[in-house]
Short mmCIF file of C-alpha atoms in Angstrom, two decimals:
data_model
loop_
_atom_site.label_atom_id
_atom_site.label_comp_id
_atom_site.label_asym_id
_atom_site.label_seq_id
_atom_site.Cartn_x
_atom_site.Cartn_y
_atom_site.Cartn_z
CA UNK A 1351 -40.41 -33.86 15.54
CA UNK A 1352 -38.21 -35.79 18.34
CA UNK A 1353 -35.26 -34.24 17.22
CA UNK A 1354 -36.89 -30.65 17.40
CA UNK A 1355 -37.88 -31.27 20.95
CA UNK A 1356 -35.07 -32.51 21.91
CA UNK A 1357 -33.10 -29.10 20.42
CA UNK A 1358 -35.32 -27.49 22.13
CA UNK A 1359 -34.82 -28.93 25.30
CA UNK A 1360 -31.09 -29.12 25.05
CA UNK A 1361 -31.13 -25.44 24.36
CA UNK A 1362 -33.33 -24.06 27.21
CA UNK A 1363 -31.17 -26.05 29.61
CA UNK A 1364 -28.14 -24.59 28.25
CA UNK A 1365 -30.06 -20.93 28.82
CA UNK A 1366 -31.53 -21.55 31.66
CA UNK A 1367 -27.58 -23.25 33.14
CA UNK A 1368 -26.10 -19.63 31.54
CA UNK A 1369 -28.53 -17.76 32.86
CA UNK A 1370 -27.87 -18.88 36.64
CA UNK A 1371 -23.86 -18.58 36.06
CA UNK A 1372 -24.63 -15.67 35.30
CA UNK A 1373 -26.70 -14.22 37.95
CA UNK A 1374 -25.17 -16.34 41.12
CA UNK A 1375 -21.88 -16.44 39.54
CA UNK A 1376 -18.93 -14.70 41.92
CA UNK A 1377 -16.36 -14.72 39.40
CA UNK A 1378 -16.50 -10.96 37.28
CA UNK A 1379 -17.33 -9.13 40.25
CA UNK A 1380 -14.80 -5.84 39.43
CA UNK A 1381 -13.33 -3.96 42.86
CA UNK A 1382 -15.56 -2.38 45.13
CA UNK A 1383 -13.20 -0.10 46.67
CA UNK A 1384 -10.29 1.53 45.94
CA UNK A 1385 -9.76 4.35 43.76
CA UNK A 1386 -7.10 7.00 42.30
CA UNK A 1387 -6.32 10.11 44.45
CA UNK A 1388 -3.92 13.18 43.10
CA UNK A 1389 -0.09 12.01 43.83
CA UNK A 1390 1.50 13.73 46.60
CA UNK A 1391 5.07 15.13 45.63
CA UNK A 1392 5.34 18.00 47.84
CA UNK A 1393 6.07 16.36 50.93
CA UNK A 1394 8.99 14.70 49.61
CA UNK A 1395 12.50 16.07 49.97
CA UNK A 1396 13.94 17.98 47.23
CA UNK A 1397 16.60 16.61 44.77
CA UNK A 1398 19.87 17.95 44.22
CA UNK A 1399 22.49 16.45 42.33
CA UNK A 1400 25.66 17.98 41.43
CA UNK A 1401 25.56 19.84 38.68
CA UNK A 1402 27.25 18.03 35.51
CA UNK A 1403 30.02 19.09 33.39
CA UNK B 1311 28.62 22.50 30.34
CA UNK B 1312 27.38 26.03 30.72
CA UNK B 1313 23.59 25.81 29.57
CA UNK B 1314 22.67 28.43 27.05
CA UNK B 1315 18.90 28.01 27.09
CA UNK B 1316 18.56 27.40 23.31
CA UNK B 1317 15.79 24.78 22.90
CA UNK B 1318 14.79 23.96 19.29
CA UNK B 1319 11.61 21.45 18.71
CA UNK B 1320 12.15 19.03 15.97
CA UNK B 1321 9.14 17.67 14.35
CA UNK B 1322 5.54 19.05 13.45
CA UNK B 1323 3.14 16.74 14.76
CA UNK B 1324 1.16 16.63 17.84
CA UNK B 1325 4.45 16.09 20.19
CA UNK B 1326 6.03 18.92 18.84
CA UNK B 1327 3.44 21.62 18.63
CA UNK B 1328 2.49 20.54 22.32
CA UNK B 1329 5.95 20.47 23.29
CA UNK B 1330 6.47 23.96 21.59
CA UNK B 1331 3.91 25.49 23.67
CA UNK B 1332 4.18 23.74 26.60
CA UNK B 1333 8.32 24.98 26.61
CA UNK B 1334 7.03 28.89 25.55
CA UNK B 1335 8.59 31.49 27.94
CA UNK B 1336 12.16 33.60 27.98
CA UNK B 1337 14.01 31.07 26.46
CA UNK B 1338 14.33 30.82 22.27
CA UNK B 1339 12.19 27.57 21.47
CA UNK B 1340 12.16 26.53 17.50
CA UNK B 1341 10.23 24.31 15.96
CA UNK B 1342 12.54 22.77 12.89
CA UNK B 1343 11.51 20.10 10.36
CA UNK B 1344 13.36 16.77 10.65
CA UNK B 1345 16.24 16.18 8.24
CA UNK B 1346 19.72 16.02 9.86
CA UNK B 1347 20.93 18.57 7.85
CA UNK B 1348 18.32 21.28 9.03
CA UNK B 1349 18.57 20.03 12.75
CA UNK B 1350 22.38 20.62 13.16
CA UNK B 1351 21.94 23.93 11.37
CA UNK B 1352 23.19 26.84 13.69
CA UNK B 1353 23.59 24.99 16.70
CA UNK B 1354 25.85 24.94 19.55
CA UNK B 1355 27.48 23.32 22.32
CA UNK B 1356 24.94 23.65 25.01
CA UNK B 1357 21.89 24.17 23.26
CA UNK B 1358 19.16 21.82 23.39
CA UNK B 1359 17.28 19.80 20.75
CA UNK B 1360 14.11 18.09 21.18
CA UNK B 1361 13.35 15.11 18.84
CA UNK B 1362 10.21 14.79 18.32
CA UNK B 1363 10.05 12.99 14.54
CA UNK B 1364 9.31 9.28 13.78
CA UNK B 1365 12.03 6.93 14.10
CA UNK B 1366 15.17 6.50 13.77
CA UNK B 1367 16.66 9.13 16.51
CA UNK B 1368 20.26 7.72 16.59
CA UNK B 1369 21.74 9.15 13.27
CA UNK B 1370 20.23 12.92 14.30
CA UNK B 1371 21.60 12.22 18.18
CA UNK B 1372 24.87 11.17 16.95
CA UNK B 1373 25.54 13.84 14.84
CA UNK B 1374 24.26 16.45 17.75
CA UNK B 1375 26.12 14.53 20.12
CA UNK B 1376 29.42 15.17 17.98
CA UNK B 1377 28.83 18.83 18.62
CA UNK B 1378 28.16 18.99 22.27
CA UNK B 1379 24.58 19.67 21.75
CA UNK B 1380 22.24 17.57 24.56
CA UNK B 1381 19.50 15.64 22.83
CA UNK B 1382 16.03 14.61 24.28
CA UNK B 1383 14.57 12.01 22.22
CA UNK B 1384 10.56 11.24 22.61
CA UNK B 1385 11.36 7.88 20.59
CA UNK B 1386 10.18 4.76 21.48
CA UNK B 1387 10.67 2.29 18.66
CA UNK B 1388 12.77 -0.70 20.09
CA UNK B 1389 15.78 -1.08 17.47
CA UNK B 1390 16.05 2.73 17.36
CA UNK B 1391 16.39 2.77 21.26
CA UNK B 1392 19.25 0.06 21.48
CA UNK B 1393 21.44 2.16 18.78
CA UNK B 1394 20.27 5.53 20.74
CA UNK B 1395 22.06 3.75 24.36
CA UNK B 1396 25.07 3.26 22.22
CA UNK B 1397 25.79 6.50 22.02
CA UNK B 1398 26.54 7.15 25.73
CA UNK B 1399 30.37 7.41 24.99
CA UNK B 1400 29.73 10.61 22.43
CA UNK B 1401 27.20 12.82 24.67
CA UNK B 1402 30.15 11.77 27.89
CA UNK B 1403 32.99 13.13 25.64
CA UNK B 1404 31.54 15.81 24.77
CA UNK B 1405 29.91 17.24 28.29
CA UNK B 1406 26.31 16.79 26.65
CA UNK B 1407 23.40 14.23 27.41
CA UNK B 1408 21.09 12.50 25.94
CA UNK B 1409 17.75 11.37 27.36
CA UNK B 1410 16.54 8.04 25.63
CA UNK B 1411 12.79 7.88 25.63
CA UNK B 1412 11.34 10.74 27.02
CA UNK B 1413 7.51 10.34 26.49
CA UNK B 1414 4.60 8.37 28.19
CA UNK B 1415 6.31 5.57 27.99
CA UNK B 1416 8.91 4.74 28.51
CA UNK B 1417 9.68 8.35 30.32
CA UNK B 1418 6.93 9.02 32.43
CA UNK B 1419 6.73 5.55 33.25
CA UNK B 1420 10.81 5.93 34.16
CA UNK B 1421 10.17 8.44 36.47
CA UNK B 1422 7.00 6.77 38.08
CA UNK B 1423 8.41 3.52 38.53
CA UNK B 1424 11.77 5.56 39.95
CA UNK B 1425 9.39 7.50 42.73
CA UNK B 1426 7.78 4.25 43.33
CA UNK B 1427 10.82 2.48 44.21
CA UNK B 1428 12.41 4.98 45.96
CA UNK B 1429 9.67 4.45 48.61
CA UNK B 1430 10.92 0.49 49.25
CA UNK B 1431 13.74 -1.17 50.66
CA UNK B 1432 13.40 -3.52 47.44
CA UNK B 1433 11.98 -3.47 44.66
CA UNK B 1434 11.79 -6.41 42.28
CA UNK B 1435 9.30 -6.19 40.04
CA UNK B 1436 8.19 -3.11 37.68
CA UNK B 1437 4.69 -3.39 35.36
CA UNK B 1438 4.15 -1.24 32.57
CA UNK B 1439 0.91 -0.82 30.86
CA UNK B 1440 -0.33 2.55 28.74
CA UNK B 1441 -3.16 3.19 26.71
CA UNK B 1442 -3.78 5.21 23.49
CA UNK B 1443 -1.67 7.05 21.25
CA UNK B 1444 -0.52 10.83 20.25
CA UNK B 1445 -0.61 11.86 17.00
CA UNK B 1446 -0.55 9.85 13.46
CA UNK B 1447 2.93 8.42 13.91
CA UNK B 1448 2.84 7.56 17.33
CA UNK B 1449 -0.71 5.44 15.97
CA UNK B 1450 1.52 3.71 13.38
CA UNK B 1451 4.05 2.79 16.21
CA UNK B 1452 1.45 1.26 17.95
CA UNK B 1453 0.03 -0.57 15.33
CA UNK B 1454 4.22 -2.20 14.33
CA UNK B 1455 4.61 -2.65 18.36
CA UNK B 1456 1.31 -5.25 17.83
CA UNK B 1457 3.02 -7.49 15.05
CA UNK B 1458 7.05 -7.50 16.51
CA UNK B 1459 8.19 -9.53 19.00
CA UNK B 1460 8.07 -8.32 23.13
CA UNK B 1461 10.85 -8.96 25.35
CA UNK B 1462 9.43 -8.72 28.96
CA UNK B 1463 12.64 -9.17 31.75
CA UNK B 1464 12.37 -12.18 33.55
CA UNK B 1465 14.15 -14.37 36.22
CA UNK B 1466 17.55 -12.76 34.99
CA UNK B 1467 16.68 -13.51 31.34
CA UNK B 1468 14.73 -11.83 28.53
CA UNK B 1469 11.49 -13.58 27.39
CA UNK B 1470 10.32 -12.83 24.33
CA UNK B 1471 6.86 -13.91 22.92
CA UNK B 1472 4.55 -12.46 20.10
CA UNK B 1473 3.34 -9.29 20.38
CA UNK B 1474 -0.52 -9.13 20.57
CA UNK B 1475 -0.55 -12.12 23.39
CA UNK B 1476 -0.62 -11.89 27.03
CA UNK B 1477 -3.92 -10.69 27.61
CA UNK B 1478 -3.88 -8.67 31.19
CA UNK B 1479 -6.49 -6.23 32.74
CA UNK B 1480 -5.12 -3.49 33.67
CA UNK B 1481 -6.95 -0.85 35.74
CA UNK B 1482 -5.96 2.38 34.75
CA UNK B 1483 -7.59 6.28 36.12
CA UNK B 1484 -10.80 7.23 35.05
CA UNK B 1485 -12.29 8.41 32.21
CA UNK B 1486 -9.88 5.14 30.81
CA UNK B 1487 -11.01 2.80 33.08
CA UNK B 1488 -10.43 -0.78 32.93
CA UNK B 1489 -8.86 -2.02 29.39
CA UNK B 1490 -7.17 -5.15 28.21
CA UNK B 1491 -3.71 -4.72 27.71
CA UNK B 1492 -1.17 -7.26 25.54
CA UNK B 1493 2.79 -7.83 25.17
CA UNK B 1494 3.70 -5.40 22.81
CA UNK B 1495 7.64 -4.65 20.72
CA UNK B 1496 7.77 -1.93 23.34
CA UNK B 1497 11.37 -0.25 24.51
CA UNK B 1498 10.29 0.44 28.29
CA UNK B 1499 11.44 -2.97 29.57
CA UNK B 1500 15.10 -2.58 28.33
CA UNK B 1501 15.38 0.66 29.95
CA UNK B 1502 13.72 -0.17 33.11
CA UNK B 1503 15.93 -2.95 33.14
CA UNK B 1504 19.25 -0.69 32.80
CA UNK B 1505 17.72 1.56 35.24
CA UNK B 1506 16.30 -1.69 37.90
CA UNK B 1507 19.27 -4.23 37.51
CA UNK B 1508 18.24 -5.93 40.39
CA UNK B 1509 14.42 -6.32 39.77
CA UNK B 1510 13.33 -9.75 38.59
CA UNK B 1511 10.49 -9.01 36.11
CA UNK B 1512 9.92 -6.56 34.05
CA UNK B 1513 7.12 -6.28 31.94
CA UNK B 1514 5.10 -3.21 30.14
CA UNK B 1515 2.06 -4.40 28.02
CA UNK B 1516 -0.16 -1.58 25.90
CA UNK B 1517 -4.17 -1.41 25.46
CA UNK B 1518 -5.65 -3.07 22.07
CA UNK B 1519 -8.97 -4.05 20.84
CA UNK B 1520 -9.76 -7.05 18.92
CA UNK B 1521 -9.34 -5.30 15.78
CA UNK B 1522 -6.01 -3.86 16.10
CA UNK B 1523 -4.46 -7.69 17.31
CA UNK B 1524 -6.43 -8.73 13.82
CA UNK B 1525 -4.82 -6.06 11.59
CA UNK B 1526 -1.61 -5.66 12.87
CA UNK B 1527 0.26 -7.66 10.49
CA UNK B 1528 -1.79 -6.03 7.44
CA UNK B 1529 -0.51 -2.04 6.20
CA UNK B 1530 -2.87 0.42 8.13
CA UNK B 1531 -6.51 -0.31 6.64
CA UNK B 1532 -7.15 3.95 6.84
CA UNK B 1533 -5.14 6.77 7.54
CA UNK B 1534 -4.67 6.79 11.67
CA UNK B 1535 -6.27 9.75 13.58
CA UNK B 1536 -4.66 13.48 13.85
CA UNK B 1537 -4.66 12.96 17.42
CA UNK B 1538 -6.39 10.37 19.95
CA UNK B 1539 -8.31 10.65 22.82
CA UNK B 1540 -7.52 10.63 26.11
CA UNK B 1541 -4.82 8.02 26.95
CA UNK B 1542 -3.22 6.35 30.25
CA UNK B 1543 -0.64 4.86 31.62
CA UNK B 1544 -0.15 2.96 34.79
CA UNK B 1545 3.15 1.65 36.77
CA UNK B 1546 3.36 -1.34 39.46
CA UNK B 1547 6.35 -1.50 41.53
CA UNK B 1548 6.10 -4.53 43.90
CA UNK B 1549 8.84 -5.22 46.30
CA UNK B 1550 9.34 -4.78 50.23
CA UNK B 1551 9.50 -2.43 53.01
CA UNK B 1552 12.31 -2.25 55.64
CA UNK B 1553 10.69 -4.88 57.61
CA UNK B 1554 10.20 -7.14 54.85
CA UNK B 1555 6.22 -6.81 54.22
CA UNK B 1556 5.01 -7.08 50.64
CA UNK B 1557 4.20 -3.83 49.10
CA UNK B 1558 2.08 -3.16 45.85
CA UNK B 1559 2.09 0.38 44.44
CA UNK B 1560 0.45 1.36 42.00
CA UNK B 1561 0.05 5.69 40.23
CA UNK B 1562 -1.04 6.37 36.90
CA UNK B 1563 -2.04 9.48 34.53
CA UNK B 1564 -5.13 9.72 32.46
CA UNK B 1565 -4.57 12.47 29.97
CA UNK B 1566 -4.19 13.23 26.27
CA UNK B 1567 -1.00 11.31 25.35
CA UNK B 1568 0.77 14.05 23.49
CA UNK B 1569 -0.11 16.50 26.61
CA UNK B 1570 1.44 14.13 28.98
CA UNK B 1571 4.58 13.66 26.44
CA UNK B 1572 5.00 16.98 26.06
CA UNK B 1573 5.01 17.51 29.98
CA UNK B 1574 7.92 15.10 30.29
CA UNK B 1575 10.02 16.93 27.24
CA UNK B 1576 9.08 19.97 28.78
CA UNK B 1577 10.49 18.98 32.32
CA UNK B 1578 13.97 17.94 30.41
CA UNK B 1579 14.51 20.05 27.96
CA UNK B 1580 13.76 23.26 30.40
CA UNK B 1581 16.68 21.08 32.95
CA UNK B 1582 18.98 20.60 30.40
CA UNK B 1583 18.89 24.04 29.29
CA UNK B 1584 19.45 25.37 32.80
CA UNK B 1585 15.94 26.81 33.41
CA UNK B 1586 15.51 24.55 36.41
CA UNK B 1587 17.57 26.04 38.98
CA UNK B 1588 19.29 23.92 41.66
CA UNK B 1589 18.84 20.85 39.90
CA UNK B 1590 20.68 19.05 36.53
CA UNK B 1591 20.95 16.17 34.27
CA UNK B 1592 24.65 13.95 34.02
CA UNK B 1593 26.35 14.02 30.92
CA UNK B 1594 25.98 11.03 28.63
CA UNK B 1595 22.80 8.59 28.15
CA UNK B 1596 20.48 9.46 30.74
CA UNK B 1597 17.23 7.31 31.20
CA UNK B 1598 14.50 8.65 32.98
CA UNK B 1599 14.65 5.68 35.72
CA UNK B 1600 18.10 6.94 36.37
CA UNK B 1601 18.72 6.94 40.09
CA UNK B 1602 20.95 9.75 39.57
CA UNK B 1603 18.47 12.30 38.69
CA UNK B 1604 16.30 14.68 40.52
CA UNK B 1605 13.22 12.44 39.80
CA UNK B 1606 10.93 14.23 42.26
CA UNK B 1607 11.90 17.15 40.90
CA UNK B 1608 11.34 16.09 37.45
CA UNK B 1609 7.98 14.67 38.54
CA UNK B 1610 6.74 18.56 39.94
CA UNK B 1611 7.97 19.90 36.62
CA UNK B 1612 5.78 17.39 34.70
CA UNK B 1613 2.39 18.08 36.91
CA UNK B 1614 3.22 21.66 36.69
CA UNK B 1615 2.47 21.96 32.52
CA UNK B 1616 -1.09 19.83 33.99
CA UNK B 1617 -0.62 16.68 33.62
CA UNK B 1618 -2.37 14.88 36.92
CA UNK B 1619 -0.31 12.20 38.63
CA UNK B 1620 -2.39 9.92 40.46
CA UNK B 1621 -2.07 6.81 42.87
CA UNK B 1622 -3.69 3.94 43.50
CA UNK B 1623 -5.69 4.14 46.79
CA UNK B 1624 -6.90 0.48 47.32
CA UNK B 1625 -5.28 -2.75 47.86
CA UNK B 1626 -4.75 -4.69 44.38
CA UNK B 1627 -6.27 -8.12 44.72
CA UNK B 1628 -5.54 -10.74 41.90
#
């Protein structure tokens, strides 16, 4: 019966110790900001290389 | 070379049916099946052949070479790439060219990390990681790139670890999204090295989930998938401005991977076969991170058959 307490026990802290990592953790936080916008190729001068052969 | 405007599509799968209709217009496109014999059939010096066929390429390319024909290969198996650059010699001598990998990646990822660079005074380091998968073979390319071995450019050396480790997040467009990406037996670091002599990494990793890593060294548990979803790829040039300031940029494409490989064949096949006017491709091996080609150019021909180039808008923080 000890030993089943003590599981117990040993198991809700472990929870509990998870539980706040997980909540008031800062580590997985992805990017806030930021994002992906069409690439702009129009603006840039044109190419013209000799022609081969 | 005086470009006759013959194209003719080798292969039947997804690559070559999109590439096939993505090419459609004036020009005679054929779609051929993919024994040597039946490629070479009828052809001419100038003409144009797209292979688009599981590895190998160089035995087909070396043969078309020998009769002036220019050769764009979608290949992207590692051993089949090395032979494929050996071949520069032929296509030279004969005023035809060949362009080595001319897909997702490497190819769009060429041309990418060649606009990227082209914006810096220097630019040392070049990160390659793509997502997904075309049709059936391309999925069985995938799944040998998982058990080979990677060689990622390094400190003026080549580092080569298993494939399958090197687990990196890579943020890629939406609808992809985030995804873990590993060290793969992928040929975009060889090329990008050829094409970046002076950069000091190189690395290109590709998306896998747990099970893939797990299987990889098994035969294909079930038959891979007609064609997958949407894919994505995504290229990091880091390097300097004029004035010496680090610089991080970062564009990627989130399409269907066949649509976006078929874009890129599209923008060098219709060049090589003189469709593009104003603008050409050298003779010999040409790789799409060649400074010597019209990359912007290449670039509006590619968005032009739909395929969305984006950039990164934020600031990258570790």
């Amino acid at each position: 019966m000890r030993l089943l307490r003590r599981i117990f026990v040993a198991v809700f802290l472990a929870g509990f110790s998870a539980a706040i990592m997980r909540l008031r953790g800062t580590g997985g936080t992805p990017p806030q900001h930021g994002g992906w916008k069409p690439l702009e190729l129009a603006d840039d001068p044109p190419a013209s290389p000799e022609p081969s052969g | 070379m005086s470009p006759t405007g013959r194209i003719v599509v080798v292969g039947d799968g997804v690559v070559g049916r999109r590439s096939v209709r993505a090419l459609g217009g004036p020009t005679v496109v054929e779609r051929r099946a993919g024994r040597t014999r039946w490629i070479t059939d009828g052809l001419a010096p100038g003409d144009v052949v797209v292979l688009a066929t599981p590895a190998p390429h160089a035995p087909a390319a070396a043969e078309l070479g020998a009769r002036g024909v220019s050769v764009v290969s979608v290949g992207d198996d590692l051993a089949d790439t090395v032979e494929l650059l050996e071949l520069d010699d032929r296509f030279r001598a004969e005023g035809a060219s060949l362009v080595v990998g001319a897909a997702m990646s490497p190819g769009l990822s060429g041309l990418l990390a060649r606009h990227l660079a082209s914006q810096l005074a220097v630019a040392d380091e070049v990160h390659v990681a793509v997502h997904a998968t075309a049709g059936a073979a391309c999925a069985r390319q995938h799944h040998r790139a998982l058990r080979g071995r990677s060689l990622n450019w390094r400190d003026e050396g080549w580092v080569e670890r298993p494939a399958g480790s090197g687990r990196e997040l890579a943020w890629f467009p939406e609808p992809v999204g985030a995804r873990d990406c590993y060290r793969a037996e992928l040929s975009d670091p060889v090329l990008l090295h050829r094409a970046f002599p002076e950069a000091g990494r190189i690395t290109a990793r590709m998306s896998a989930t747990r099970r893939d890593r797990l299987t990889a060294r098994l035969p294909m548990l079930r038959a891979p998938h007609p064609e997958g979803g949407i894919g994505a790829l995504r290229v990091e040039v880091r390097g300097a401005d004029a004035v010496g300031r680090r610089e991080t940029l970062v564009v990627g494409v989130a399409e269907f991977v066949g649509a976006i490989t078929a874009g890129v064949v599209t923008a060098f096949a219709a060049t090589l076969a003189g469709r593009a006017p104003g603008i050409a491709i050298p003779d010999g091996v040409v790789l799409a991170a060649d400074a010597a080609l019209p990359t912007r150019s290449l670039l509006g021909a590619v968005a032009a058959t739909g395929v969305r180039l984006q950039e990164f808008t934020g600031v990258p923080h570790a």
